[in-house]
Short mmCIF file of C-alpha atoms in Angstrom, two decimals:
data_model
loop_
_atom_site.label_atom_id
_atom_site.label_comp_id
_atom_site.label_asym_id
_atom_site.label_seq_id
_atom_site.Cartn_x
_atom_site.Cartn_y
_atom_site.Cartn_z
CA MET A 936 -35.80 -13.27 -148.60
CA LYS A 937 -35.96 -16.39 -150.71
CA VAL A 938 -34.18 -19.54 -149.73
CA LYS A 939 -30.83 -19.60 -151.36
CA GLY A 940 -27.56 -21.32 -150.79
CA PHE A 941 -26.63 -24.90 -150.24
CA PHE A 942 -26.72 -24.67 -146.46
CA ALA A 943 -30.24 -23.31 -146.26
CA VAL A 944 -31.67 -26.00 -148.52
CA ILE A 945 -29.92 -28.81 -146.68
CA ALA A 946 -30.88 -27.49 -143.23
CA ILE A 947 -34.53 -27.06 -144.11
CA ALA A 948 -34.68 -30.44 -145.86
CA ILE A 949 -33.20 -32.32 -142.89
CA VAL A 950 -35.35 -30.65 -140.27
CA GLY A 951 -38.47 -30.77 -142.42
CA SER A 952 -38.20 -34.45 -143.24
CA TRP A 953 -37.40 -35.38 -139.64
CA LEU A 954 -40.44 -33.52 -138.34
CA GLY A 955 -42.63 -34.87 -141.12
CA LEU A 956 -41.62 -38.49 -140.66
CA PHE A 957 -41.45 -38.56 -136.87
CA ILE A 958 -44.13 -36.10 -135.81
CA ALA A 959 -46.72 -35.75 -138.56
CA VAL A 960 -46.87 -39.37 -139.79
CA PRO A 961 -47.10 -41.04 -136.35
CA ASN A 962 -49.90 -38.75 -135.24
CA VAL A 963 -51.87 -39.35 -138.41
CA LEU A 964 -51.43 -43.07 -137.75
CA VAL A 965 -52.90 -42.69 -134.26
CA LEU A 966 -55.81 -40.72 -135.69
CA ILE A 967 -56.48 -43.47 -138.24
CA THR A 968 -56.16 -46.19 -135.60
CA SER A 969 -58.76 -44.48 -133.44
CA PHE A 970 -61.30 -44.92 -136.26
CA LEU A 971 -60.62 -48.61 -136.76
CA GLU A 972 -62.44 -51.58 -135.35
CA ASN A 973 -61.06 -53.45 -132.38
CA ASP A 974 -59.83 -56.96 -133.08
CA PRO A 975 -60.04 -59.33 -130.11
CA GLN A 976 -57.09 -61.23 -131.63
CA GLY A 977 -54.90 -58.17 -131.07
CA PHE A 978 -54.23 -54.59 -132.13
CA PHE A 979 -56.97 -53.66 -134.62
CA HIS A 980 -58.99 -54.64 -137.67
CA LEU A 981 -58.90 -52.61 -140.89
CA GLN A 982 -62.51 -51.48 -140.87
CA PHE A 983 -63.87 -47.97 -140.33
CA SER A 984 -65.69 -47.61 -137.05
CA THR A 985 -66.46 -45.01 -134.41
CA ALA A 986 -66.89 -47.67 -131.73
CA ALA A 987 -63.72 -46.57 -129.93
CA TYR A 988 -65.16 -43.10 -129.36
CA HIS A 989 -68.46 -44.55 -128.18
CA GLN A 990 -66.41 -46.52 -125.69
CA VAL A 991 -64.67 -43.35 -124.42
CA PHE A 992 -68.09 -41.86 -123.64
CA ASP A 993 -69.57 -45.11 -122.33
CA PRO A 994 -70.68 -44.32 -118.74
CA LEU A 995 -68.61 -47.12 -117.23
CA PHE A 996 -65.35 -46.01 -118.86
CA TRP A 997 -66.27 -42.35 -118.72
CA ARG A 998 -66.20 -42.47 -114.91
CA VAL A 999 -62.59 -43.63 -114.86
CA PHE A 1000 -61.71 -41.07 -117.52
CA LEU A 1001 -63.36 -38.29 -115.50
CA HIS A 1002 -61.66 -39.33 -112.28
CA SER A 1003 -58.22 -39.13 -113.90
CA PHE A 1004 -59.17 -35.77 -115.36
CA GLU A 1005 -60.31 -34.55 -111.94
CA MET A 1006 -57.07 -35.59 -110.19
CA SER A 1007 -54.93 -33.82 -112.79
CA PHE A 1008 -57.12 -30.74 -112.55
CA LYS A 1009 -56.87 -30.63 -108.75
CA ALA A 1010 -53.09 -31.00 -109.00
CA MET A 1011 -53.01 -28.10 -111.44
CA ILE A 1012 -55.09 -25.84 -109.16
CA ILE A 1013 -52.94 -26.65 -106.13
CA CYS A 1014 -49.77 -25.98 -108.13
CA LEU A 1015 -51.16 -22.62 -109.22
CA THR A 1016 -52.16 -21.70 -105.67
CA ILE A 1017 -48.66 -22.39 -104.39
CA ALA A 1018 -46.72 -21.14 -107.41
CA PHE A 1019 -48.45 -17.80 -107.87
CA PRO A 1020 -47.53 -16.20 -104.53
CA PHE A 1021 -44.19 -17.99 -104.71
CA SER A 1022 -43.27 -16.48 -108.09
CA TYR A 1023 -44.75 -13.08 -107.20
CA TRP A 1024 -42.68 -12.77 -104.04
CA LEU A 1025 -39.66 -14.29 -105.72
CA CYS A 1026 -39.51 -11.20 -107.97
CA GLN A 1027 -39.20 -8.97 -104.90
CA PHE A 1028 -35.97 -10.48 -103.59
CA SER A 1029 -32.62 -8.91 -104.34
CA SER A 1030 -31.10 -10.34 -107.49
CA LYS A 1031 -28.48 -12.37 -105.62
CA VAL A 1032 -30.98 -14.10 -103.32
CA ARG A 1033 -33.32 -14.54 -106.26
CA GLY A 1034 -30.62 -16.33 -108.24
CA TRP A 1035 -30.16 -18.86 -105.46
CA LEU A 1036 -33.87 -19.39 -104.93
CA LEU A 1037 -34.35 -19.85 -108.68
CA PHE A 1038 -31.53 -22.36 -108.73
CA LEU A 1039 -33.21 -24.31 -105.93
CA THR A 1040 -36.38 -24.34 -108.03
CA ILE A 1041 -34.63 -25.42 -111.22
CA VAL A 1042 -32.83 -28.38 -109.61
CA PRO A 1043 -35.99 -30.47 -109.11
CA PHE A 1044 -37.09 -29.44 -112.61
CA TRP A 1045 -34.03 -31.26 -113.95
CA THR A 1046 -34.05 -34.25 -111.62
CA ASN A 1047 -35.49 -37.60 -112.46
CA SER A 1048 -39.22 -37.45 -111.78
CA LEU A 1049 -39.49 -41.21 -111.29
CA VAL A 1050 -36.95 -41.08 -108.48
CA ARG A 1051 -38.71 -38.06 -107.00
CA ALA A 1052 -42.06 -39.84 -107.11
CA TYR A 1053 -40.46 -42.83 -105.41
CA ALA A 1054 -39.02 -40.58 -102.70
CA ILE A 1055 -42.57 -39.66 -101.65
CA LYS A 1056 -43.03 -43.16 -100.31
CA PHE A 1057 -40.62 -42.21 -97.54
CA ILE A 1058 -42.88 -39.34 -96.53
CA LEU A 1059 -46.35 -40.84 -96.89
CA GLY A 1060 -45.60 -44.53 -96.34
CA LYS A 1061 -46.79 -46.60 -93.41
CA LYS A 1062 -43.40 -46.19 -91.72
CA GLY A 1063 -42.81 -42.88 -93.48
CA LEU A 1064 -41.87 -39.56 -92.01
CA VAL A 1065 -45.41 -38.25 -91.46
CA ASN A 1066 -46.65 -41.39 -89.73
CA SER A 1067 -43.51 -41.82 -87.61
CA THR A 1068 -43.67 -38.20 -86.50
CA LEU A 1069 -47.36 -38.30 -85.66
CA LEU A 1070 -46.94 -41.60 -83.79
CA PHE A 1071 -43.96 -40.19 -81.90
CA ILE A 1072 -45.87 -37.08 -80.82
CA GLY A 1073 -48.78 -39.28 -79.94
CA VAL A 1074 -51.43 -37.65 -82.14
CA ILE A 1075 -52.34 -41.06 -83.55
CA ASP A 1076 -51.81 -44.56 -82.19
CA LYS A 1077 -51.75 -46.47 -85.44
CA PRO A 1078 -50.34 -45.32 -88.79
CA LEU A 1079 -52.63 -43.48 -91.17
CA LYS A 1080 -53.14 -44.93 -94.61
CA LEU A 1081 -51.83 -42.06 -96.72
CA LEU A 1082 -50.34 -44.02 -99.58
CA TYR A 1083 -52.42 -45.63 -102.34
CA SER A 1084 -55.11 -43.00 -102.29
CA GLU A 1085 -56.30 -40.10 -104.41
CA PHE A 1086 -54.53 -37.82 -101.95
CA ALA A 1087 -51.19 -39.55 -102.59
CA VAL A 1088 -51.55 -39.27 -106.37
CA ILE A 1089 -52.33 -35.56 -106.19
CA PHE A 1090 -49.54 -35.03 -103.65
CA GLY A 1091 -47.14 -36.77 -106.04
CA LEU A 1092 -48.30 -34.86 -109.11
CA VAL A 1093 -47.95 -31.53 -107.33
CA TYR A 1094 -44.56 -32.54 -105.99
CA VAL A 1095 -43.21 -33.53 -109.40
CA LEU A 1096 -44.82 -30.75 -111.45
CA LEU A 1097 -44.62 -27.70 -109.17
CA PRO A 1098 -41.41 -26.36 -110.80
CA PHE A 1099 -43.17 -26.56 -114.20
CA MET A 1100 -45.74 -24.09 -112.89
CA ILE A 1101 -43.28 -21.81 -111.10
CA LEU A 1102 -40.87 -21.25 -114.00
CA PRO A 1103 -43.32 -19.89 -116.64
CA LEU A 1104 -45.16 -17.88 -113.98
CA TYR A 1105 -41.93 -16.35 -112.75
CA ALA A 1106 -40.88 -15.54 -116.33
CA SER A 1107 -44.06 -13.58 -116.96
CA LEU A 1108 -44.22 -11.89 -113.53
CA GLU A 1109 -40.62 -10.78 -113.81
CA LYS A 1110 -41.41 -8.89 -117.01
CA LEU A 1111 -44.26 -7.01 -115.32
CA ASP A 1112 -43.66 -3.25 -115.48
CA LYS A 1113 -43.38 -2.10 -111.84
CA ASN A 1114 -44.35 1.45 -112.87
CA LEU A 1115 -47.85 0.23 -113.61
CA LEU A 1116 -48.18 -0.85 -109.99
CA SER A 1117 -46.87 2.44 -108.59
CA ALA A 1118 -49.18 4.35 -110.94
CA ALA A 1119 -52.15 2.33 -109.74
CA ARG A 1120 -51.13 2.93 -106.12
CA ASP A 1121 -50.88 6.69 -106.74
CA LEU A 1122 -54.31 6.64 -108.27
CA GLY A 1123 -55.64 5.03 -105.10
CA ALA A 1124 -55.92 1.35 -105.96
CA ASN A 1125 -55.50 -0.93 -102.96
CA GLY A 1126 -53.45 -4.12 -102.97
CA LEU A 1127 -56.33 -6.34 -103.96
CA GLN A 1128 -57.33 -4.07 -106.82
CA ARG A 1129 -53.75 -3.89 -108.10
CA MET A 1130 -53.57 -7.65 -108.01
CA TRP A 1131 -56.92 -8.16 -109.74
CA TYR A 1132 -56.76 -5.46 -112.39
CA ILE A 1133 -53.04 -5.39 -113.20
CA VAL A 1134 -50.95 -8.33 -112.04
CA ILE A 1135 -53.35 -11.16 -112.87
CA PRO A 1136 -54.44 -9.94 -116.34
CA LEU A 1137 -50.89 -9.13 -117.41
CA SER A 1138 -49.50 -12.44 -116.18
CA MET A 1139 -52.35 -14.42 -117.74
CA PRO A 1140 -50.14 -15.92 -120.49
CA GLY A 1141 -47.74 -17.14 -117.79
CA ILE A 1142 -50.59 -18.54 -115.70
CA LEU A 1143 -51.99 -20.40 -118.69
CA ALA A 1144 -48.58 -21.62 -119.82
CA GLY A 1145 -47.98 -22.99 -116.32
CA CYS A 1146 -51.39 -24.65 -116.28
CA LEU A 1147 -50.61 -26.27 -119.64
CA ALA A 1148 -47.21 -27.43 -118.42
CA VAL A 1149 -48.79 -29.07 -115.36
CA PHE A 1150 -52.16 -30.33 -116.50
CA LEU A 1151 -51.16 -32.05 -119.75
CA PRO A 1152 -48.19 -34.05 -118.41
CA ALA A 1153 -50.18 -34.85 -115.26
CA MET A 1154 -52.76 -36.73 -117.35
CA GLY A 1155 -50.05 -39.00 -118.73
CA MET A 1156 -47.82 -39.78 -115.73
CA PHE A 1157 -48.81 -43.38 -115.24
CA TYR A 1158 -45.88 -44.16 -112.98
CA ILE A 1159 -47.11 -41.76 -110.32
CA SER A 1160 -50.41 -43.53 -109.95
CA ASP A 1161 -48.65 -46.91 -110.23
CA LEU A 1162 -46.36 -46.00 -107.34
CA LEU A 1163 -48.71 -43.99 -105.15
CA GLY A 1164 -52.28 -44.48 -106.30
CA GLY A 1165 -53.27 -48.13 -106.21
CA ALA A 1166 -55.82 -49.68 -108.55
CA LYS A 1167 -58.64 -47.20 -107.94
CA ASN A 1168 -56.83 -44.01 -108.79
CA LEU A 1169 -55.78 -44.32 -112.38
CA LEU A 1170 -54.59 -41.51 -114.59
CA LEU A 1171 -55.38 -41.30 -118.28
CA GLY A 1172 -51.82 -42.50 -118.95
CA ASN A 1173 -52.56 -45.77 -117.13
CA LEU A 1174 -55.69 -46.33 -119.20
CA ILE A 1175 -53.89 -45.68 -122.49
CA LYS A 1176 -50.94 -47.83 -121.45
CA THR A 1177 -53.22 -50.73 -120.55
CA GLU A 1178 -55.00 -50.58 -123.91
CA PHE A 1179 -51.77 -50.47 -125.87
CA LEU A 1180 -49.57 -52.86 -123.93
CA SER A 1181 -51.89 -55.29 -122.14
CA THR A 1182 -55.48 -55.44 -123.39
CA GLN A 1183 -54.37 -54.56 -126.91
CA ASN A 1184 -57.48 -52.62 -127.81
CA TRP A 1185 -55.53 -50.09 -129.85
CA PRO A 1186 -58.50 -48.18 -131.30
CA TYR A 1187 -59.82 -47.40 -127.81
CA GLY A 1188 -56.37 -46.37 -126.57
CA ALA A 1189 -55.89 -44.21 -129.67
CA ALA A 1190 -59.31 -42.60 -129.20
CA MET A 1191 -58.38 -41.64 -125.62
CA SER A 1192 -55.13 -40.18 -126.86
CA ILE A 1193 -56.96 -38.19 -129.56
CA SER A 1194 -59.36 -36.88 -126.90
CA LEU A 1195 -56.32 -35.70 -124.96
CA ILE A 1196 -54.95 -33.99 -128.09
CA VAL A 1197 -58.30 -32.23 -128.66
CA LEU A 1198 -58.22 -31.04 -125.06
CA MET A 1199 -54.66 -29.81 -125.57
CA ALA A 1200 -55.66 -27.96 -128.75
CA GLY A 1201 -58.47 -26.23 -126.84
CA MET A 1202 -56.10 -25.15 -124.07
CA LEU A 1203 -53.52 -23.94 -126.60
CA PHE A 1204 -56.20 -21.88 -128.33
CA ILE A 1205 -57.14 -20.18 -125.05
CA TYR A 1206 -53.48 -19.57 -124.31
CA TYR A 1207 -52.90 -18.06 -127.74
CA LYS A 1208 -55.92 -15.75 -127.39
CA ALA A 1209 -54.82 -14.59 -123.95
CA ALA A 1210 -51.27 -13.89 -125.14
CA GLN A 1211 -52.63 -11.87 -128.06
CA HIS A 1212 -54.98 -9.98 -125.76
CA VAL A 1213 -52.20 -9.00 -123.35
CA GLN A 1214 -49.96 -7.89 -126.20
CA LYS A 1215 -52.68 -5.70 -127.67
CA ARG A 1216 -53.47 -4.19 -124.30
CA GLY A 1217 -49.80 -3.50 -123.76
CA GLU A 1218 -49.65 -1.60 -127.05
CA PHE A 1219 -52.58 0.59 -126.10
CA ASP A 1220 -51.09 1.33 -122.73
CA VAL A 1221 -47.77 2.56 -124.06
CA MET B 527 -44.81 -9.77 -89.64
CA PHE B 528 -45.48 -10.00 -93.36
CA LYS B 529 -41.83 -10.61 -94.02
CA LEU B 530 -41.78 -13.48 -91.53
CA GLY B 531 -44.83 -15.00 -93.21
CA LYS B 532 -43.12 -14.77 -96.57
CA SER B 533 -39.98 -16.50 -95.33
CA LEU B 534 -42.07 -19.22 -93.72
CA PHE B 535 -43.91 -19.74 -96.99
CA PHE B 536 -40.68 -20.06 -98.98
CA GLY B 537 -39.26 -22.36 -96.33
CA ALA B 538 -42.33 -24.58 -96.50
CA VAL B 539 -42.25 -24.83 -100.31
CA PHE B 540 -38.56 -25.73 -100.37
CA LEU B 541 -39.07 -28.18 -97.52
CA TYR B 542 -41.80 -29.82 -99.60
CA LEU B 543 -39.51 -29.95 -102.66
CA TYR B 544 -36.43 -31.25 -100.87
CA LEU B 545 -37.50 -33.22 -97.80
CA PRO B 546 -38.41 -36.43 -99.68
CA ILE B 547 -35.05 -36.36 -101.49
CA ILE B 548 -33.17 -35.77 -98.24
CA VAL B 549 -34.95 -38.62 -96.47
CA LEU B 550 -34.26 -40.89 -99.44
CA THR B 551 -30.58 -39.98 -99.42
CA ALA B 552 -30.26 -40.50 -95.68
CA ASN B 553 -31.95 -43.87 -96.00
CA SER B 554 -29.56 -45.04 -98.68
CA PHE B 555 -26.80 -44.91 -96.04
CA ASN B 556 -28.92 -46.56 -93.39
CA THR B 557 -27.87 -49.99 -92.17
CA SER B 558 -31.48 -50.91 -91.48
CA LYS B 559 -33.32 -52.36 -94.44
CA TYR B 560 -36.85 -51.21 -93.64
CA GLY B 561 -38.36 -48.09 -92.21
CA ILE B 562 -36.70 -44.79 -91.65
CA LYS B 563 -35.30 -45.48 -88.17
CA TRP B 564 -31.58 -44.76 -88.18
CA ARG B 565 -29.46 -47.85 -87.42
CA GLY B 566 -26.03 -46.57 -88.34
CA PHE B 567 -24.08 -45.49 -91.39
CA SER B 568 -23.19 -47.97 -94.10
CA TRP B 569 -21.99 -48.14 -97.69
CA LYS B 570 -23.27 -51.66 -98.15
CA TRP B 571 -26.21 -50.82 -100.43
CA TYR B 572 -23.89 -49.00 -102.79
CA GLU B 573 -21.50 -51.96 -102.76
CA ARG B 574 -24.33 -54.32 -103.51
CA LEU B 575 -25.45 -52.03 -106.34
CA PHE B 576 -22.11 -52.27 -108.08
CA ASP B 577 -22.31 -56.05 -107.96
CA ASN B 578 -25.57 -56.00 -109.87
CA ASP B 579 -24.56 -56.61 -113.49
CA ALA B 580 -28.04 -56.28 -114.97
CA LEU B 581 -28.39 -52.81 -113.48
CA LEU B 582 -24.96 -51.73 -114.66
CA THR B 583 -25.71 -52.91 -118.22
CA ALA B 584 -29.01 -51.03 -118.18
CA ALA B 585 -27.25 -47.91 -116.92
CA TRP B 586 -24.66 -48.19 -119.69
CA HIS B 587 -27.43 -48.59 -122.31
CA SER B 588 -29.15 -45.51 -120.95
CA ILE B 589 -26.02 -43.40 -121.11
CA ILE B 590 -25.30 -44.44 -124.69
CA VAL B 591 -28.84 -43.68 -125.84
CA ALA B 592 -28.87 -40.36 -123.99
CA ALA B 593 -25.51 -39.27 -125.41
CA CYS B 594 -26.44 -40.22 -129.00
CA ALA B 595 -29.93 -38.72 -128.72
CA ALA B 596 -28.59 -35.47 -127.25
CA THR B 597 -25.94 -35.18 -129.97
CA PHE B 598 -28.33 -35.77 -132.86
CA ALA B 599 -30.95 -33.53 -131.27
CA CYS B 600 -28.34 -30.78 -131.02
CA VAL B 601 -27.32 -31.09 -134.68
CA ILE B 602 -30.88 -31.13 -136.01
CA GLY B 603 -32.10 -28.63 -133.41
CA THR B 604 -29.35 -26.12 -134.17
CA LEU B 605 -30.07 -26.41 -137.90
CA ALA B 606 -33.75 -25.87 -137.17
CA ALA B 607 -33.09 -22.83 -134.97
CA ILE B 608 -30.81 -21.23 -137.57
CA ALA B 609 -33.27 -21.96 -140.39
CA LEU B 610 -36.17 -20.50 -138.39
CA TYR B 611 -34.14 -17.43 -137.47
CA ARG B 612 -32.48 -16.69 -140.81
CA TYR B 613 -34.71 -17.88 -143.62
CA LYS B 614 -38.23 -17.41 -144.87
CA PHE B 615 -39.59 -20.52 -146.51
CA ARG B 616 -42.81 -22.30 -147.22
CA GLY B 617 -43.94 -24.42 -144.31
CA LYS B 618 -42.04 -22.33 -141.77
CA SER B 619 -45.07 -21.81 -139.55
CA LEU B 620 -45.80 -25.52 -139.87
CA MET B 621 -42.28 -26.24 -138.63
CA THR B 622 -42.64 -23.86 -135.66
CA GLY B 623 -46.07 -25.27 -134.98
CA SER B 624 -45.00 -28.91 -134.90
CA LEU B 625 -42.02 -28.12 -132.65
CA PHE B 626 -44.30 -26.21 -130.28
CA VAL B 627 -46.84 -29.03 -130.22
CA MET B 628 -44.01 -31.49 -129.44
CA LEU B 629 -42.98 -29.25 -126.56
CA VAL B 630 -46.40 -29.22 -124.90
CA ALA B 631 -47.77 -32.61 -125.96
CA PRO B 632 -48.04 -35.09 -123.09
CA ASP B 633 -45.40 -37.82 -123.32
CA ILE B 634 -48.03 -40.51 -123.45
CA VAL B 635 -49.41 -39.11 -126.73
CA ILE B 636 -45.90 -39.04 -128.24
CA ALA B 637 -45.25 -42.55 -126.97
CA ILE B 638 -48.18 -44.27 -128.65
CA ALA B 639 -47.62 -42.30 -131.86
CA PHE B 640 -44.09 -43.73 -132.04
CA LEU B 641 -45.27 -47.21 -131.18
CA SER B 642 -47.73 -47.06 -134.10
CA LEU B 643 -45.04 -45.76 -136.45
CA PHE B 644 -42.49 -48.43 -135.54
CA LEU B 645 -45.09 -51.14 -135.92
CA LEU B 646 -46.03 -49.85 -139.38
CA LEU B 647 -42.44 -49.47 -140.55
CA GLY B 648 -41.52 -52.83 -139.13
CA ILE B 649 -38.74 -51.41 -136.96
CA SER B 650 -38.21 -53.80 -134.08
CA LEU B 651 -38.31 -52.23 -130.63
CA GLY B 652 -34.81 -51.78 -129.27
CA PHE B 653 -31.90 -49.41 -129.57
CA TRP B 654 -32.89 -47.72 -132.86
CA SER B 655 -36.53 -47.17 -132.04
CA LEU B 656 -35.53 -45.78 -128.66
CA LEU B 657 -32.93 -43.48 -130.22
CA ILE B 658 -35.30 -42.06 -132.84
CA ALA B 659 -38.00 -41.39 -130.24
CA HIS B 660 -35.56 -39.76 -127.82
CA ILE B 661 -34.01 -37.53 -130.51
CA THR B 662 -37.47 -36.35 -131.48
CA PHE B 663 -38.76 -35.47 -128.03
CA CYS B 664 -35.48 -33.73 -127.11
CA LEU B 665 -35.47 -31.72 -130.33
CA PRO B 666 -37.84 -28.86 -129.38
CA PHE B 667 -35.93 -28.21 -126.13
CA VAL B 668 -32.69 -27.73 -128.06
CA VAL B 669 -34.42 -25.49 -130.62
CA VAL B 670 -35.89 -23.29 -127.87
CA THR B 671 -32.53 -22.94 -126.10
CA VAL B 672 -30.56 -22.14 -129.27
CA PHE B 673 -33.24 -19.88 -130.71
CA ALA B 674 -33.34 -17.79 -127.53
CA ARG B 675 -29.62 -17.18 -127.89
CA LEU B 676 -29.98 -16.24 -131.57
CA ARG B 677 -32.67 -13.71 -130.70
CA ASP B 678 -30.49 -12.05 -128.05
CA MET B 679 -27.56 -11.85 -130.46
CA ASP B 680 -26.54 -8.66 -132.24
CA PRO B 681 -27.79 -9.15 -135.83
CA ASN B 682 -25.13 -6.69 -137.07
CA LEU B 683 -22.48 -9.34 -136.47
CA LEU B 684 -23.97 -11.44 -139.23
CA ALA B 685 -24.45 -8.45 -141.52
CA ALA B 686 -20.81 -7.46 -140.98
CA ALA B 687 -19.61 -10.96 -141.90
CA LYS B 688 -21.77 -10.84 -145.01
CA ASP B 689 -20.42 -7.40 -145.99
CA LEU B 690 -16.88 -8.63 -145.61
CA GLY B 691 -17.66 -11.28 -148.15
CA ALA B 692 -18.22 -14.37 -146.03
CA SER B 693 -20.35 -17.08 -147.59
CA ASP B 694 -23.23 -18.54 -145.60
CA GLY B 695 -21.14 -21.56 -144.68
CA LEU B 696 -18.15 -19.52 -143.58
CA MET B 697 -20.29 -17.10 -141.60
CA ILE B 698 -21.97 -19.98 -139.78
CA ARG B 699 -18.66 -21.66 -138.99
CA LYS B 700 -16.72 -18.58 -137.94
CA VAL B 701 -19.39 -16.32 -136.43
CA LEU B 702 -22.58 -18.12 -135.61
CA LEU B 703 -21.36 -21.41 -134.13
CA PRO B 704 -18.85 -19.84 -131.71
CA LEU B 705 -21.55 -17.47 -130.51
CA LEU B 706 -24.11 -20.24 -130.17
CA SER B 707 -21.87 -22.80 -128.53
CA PRO B 708 -22.90 -22.08 -124.90
CA ALA B 709 -26.56 -22.50 -125.86
CA ILE B 710 -25.81 -25.66 -127.83
CA ILE B 711 -23.87 -27.18 -124.94
CA SER B 712 -26.57 -26.36 -122.43
CA GLY B 713 -29.15 -27.73 -124.87
CA TRP B 714 -27.10 -30.93 -125.08
CA LEU B 715 -27.04 -31.25 -121.30
CA LEU B 716 -30.79 -30.68 -121.08
CA ALA B 717 -31.45 -33.23 -123.84
CA PHE B 718 -29.13 -35.72 -122.14
CA THR B 719 -30.98 -35.43 -118.82
CA LEU B 720 -34.40 -35.55 -120.49
CA SER B 721 -33.43 -38.72 -122.30
CA LEU B 722 -31.95 -40.26 -119.17
CA ASP B 723 -35.06 -39.47 -117.12
CA ASP B 724 -37.71 -40.56 -119.56
CA VAL B 725 -39.97 -43.36 -118.43
CA ILE B 726 -43.17 -42.81 -120.37
CA VAL B 727 -41.95 -42.84 -123.98
CA SER B 728 -39.34 -45.53 -123.33
CA THR B 729 -41.94 -47.89 -121.83
CA PHE B 730 -43.58 -48.03 -125.24
CA VAL B 731 -40.66 -47.95 -127.65
CA THR B 732 -38.10 -50.35 -126.23
CA GLY B 733 -38.20 -54.10 -126.02
CA PRO B 734 -36.80 -56.72 -123.66
CA SER B 735 -33.67 -56.98 -125.83
CA PHE B 736 -32.53 -53.50 -124.84
CA GLU B 737 -33.16 -52.65 -121.20
CA ILE B 738 -32.54 -49.15 -119.92
CA LEU B 739 -32.10 -47.80 -116.43
CA PRO B 740 -35.35 -45.84 -115.84
CA LEU B 741 -37.46 -48.83 -116.82
CA LYS B 742 -35.36 -51.12 -114.65
CA VAL B 743 -35.78 -48.68 -111.75
CA PHE B 744 -39.51 -48.50 -112.43
CA SER B 745 -39.93 -52.26 -112.31
CA LEU B 746 -37.94 -52.35 -109.05
CA VAL B 747 -39.79 -49.55 -107.27
CA LYS B 748 -43.18 -50.91 -108.29
CA VAL B 749 -42.46 -53.89 -106.07
CA GLY B 750 -41.68 -51.77 -103.05
CA VAL B 751 -38.97 -49.95 -101.20
CA SER B 752 -35.58 -51.60 -101.53
CA PRO B 753 -32.28 -50.26 -100.22
CA GLU B 754 -30.33 -50.85 -103.45
CA VAL B 755 -32.83 -48.74 -105.34
CA ASN B 756 -32.35 -45.99 -102.77
CA ALA B 757 -28.62 -46.03 -103.44
CA LEU B 758 -29.21 -46.05 -107.18
CA SER B 759 -31.67 -43.17 -106.89
CA VAL B 760 -29.16 -41.10 -104.98
CA LEU B 761 -26.57 -41.67 -107.71
CA ILE B 762 -29.10 -40.65 -110.38
CA LEU B 763 -29.99 -37.51 -108.38
CA LEU B 764 -26.31 -36.64 -108.05
CA GLY B 765 -25.91 -37.02 -111.81
CA SER B 766 -28.80 -34.64 -112.51
CA LEU B 767 -27.45 -32.15 -109.98
CA THR B 768 -24.08 -32.11 -111.74
CA PHE B 769 -25.79 -31.49 -115.06
CA VAL B 770 -27.93 -28.58 -113.80
CA ILE B 771 -24.93 -26.88 -112.26
CA LEU B 772 -22.89 -27.35 -115.44
CA SER B 773 -25.60 -26.02 -117.70
CA GLN B 774 -26.33 -23.02 -115.47
CA MET B 775 -22.65 -22.15 -115.37
CA ILE B 776 -22.29 -22.44 -119.14
CA LEU B 777 -25.39 -20.35 -119.82
CA LYS B 778 -24.25 -17.64 -117.42
CA LYS B 779 -20.80 -17.55 -118.98
CA GLY B 780 -22.36 -17.25 -122.43
CA LYS B 781 -24.43 -14.24 -121.39
CA ARG B 782 -21.43 -12.22 -120.29
#
């Protein structure tokens, strides 16, 4: 069908120009900025240079970069470990109970993540719930330093992002054909085999979508490390924010952002391949 | 035995998700300023909050931006969803692709892209820059919500309208929009909350001339725990809760 009619032309023109101007152009600008020279007087200097990328891989900066990467990755793995059994068992409840449990999962998904990150201070703080409880029981005699550590940052990331892992996982596990599991059971597969050969491969798109939805935002959430992490546990978002708003080394900040985009593209590619793979397999099975 | 383990597991996860919020809420009514020891019930932090003009102005700014951003995102997003569903055109996959990338891209990447754009265009950082950025990052969420509804719809309804001689415009007004309205409303609510909650993008695209609530809250909580912020947080949480319930109810009604 060719585009015809006034409405179609107008709709496509509005949406297309909005996306072009406010998505394509800005990202090209960041790409260009990352290849410019840093100007100590501020922002950048109109001169081609790959110095910003050298700086990303400079051992000194690379360590900070890697540490932020590592914290986000750990948060993602912990989210997956909690969310997988959670979503799997969630599918087994009766639909009424399931509706309520899903609702309880969606509420934090919608609530302000800054406020939720702040709320963690009441749990991990010096006079927080954990320390007060442990002191009261008498397990410890002076408060543990839980806040302002790598542990606190990961705790906060998992806390804020867990619903983002549960929802895509649940969506893909819910679609799983239960007959496949009964067939496998009849053919003598034990629980572990059913999990490994059927549930995990078929829910792979959901697993990867959840990992994307946790890992990528986790890299950017500077306020979590600002509130819970202290100066030593910075996320990539903190580094980029510093370069853009304080140090004003825009090329370096842009280069870090481009590295994050490249990482995202890689993860999207894997996701796309896995989704294709599952679809193909599904066709053969039917 | 297994069943008990399962219940314990669910209990633990929900405890993890809700305990911090519950403690925060309890503390906002606590007479004591520091620590979580209970010293009696009090409204005083809420009273003090409503005396704080700077915070109230920031809250008002936030609500205006969120309402405008959600409305524009709904208009553009609904157009996009209808175009993607109904028409074949050059650049369609590009359109889907850029919306999808927006959906998964980390906020920090979007934030600096906008900062660069506004600097280049010479748009000063304030209401307009904030509005444009918020419309754009809310857009894909509206498209996804509306598109899902379009896909579940009976395509014969549109064909029937066409056969009976309705023009595109008439069909959209009389058939499509009434059918889509639950999805559009729930998309609006989602966009409104997303805009209201955003810290990362707003940090980069607004200036001191236009302060908004999340950034104000951020600067307050960075300093430490303060009882007014607890009260404010509880109000924000209540707002979000209202919005989730509304949107869930509307979506459920639409499905029937």
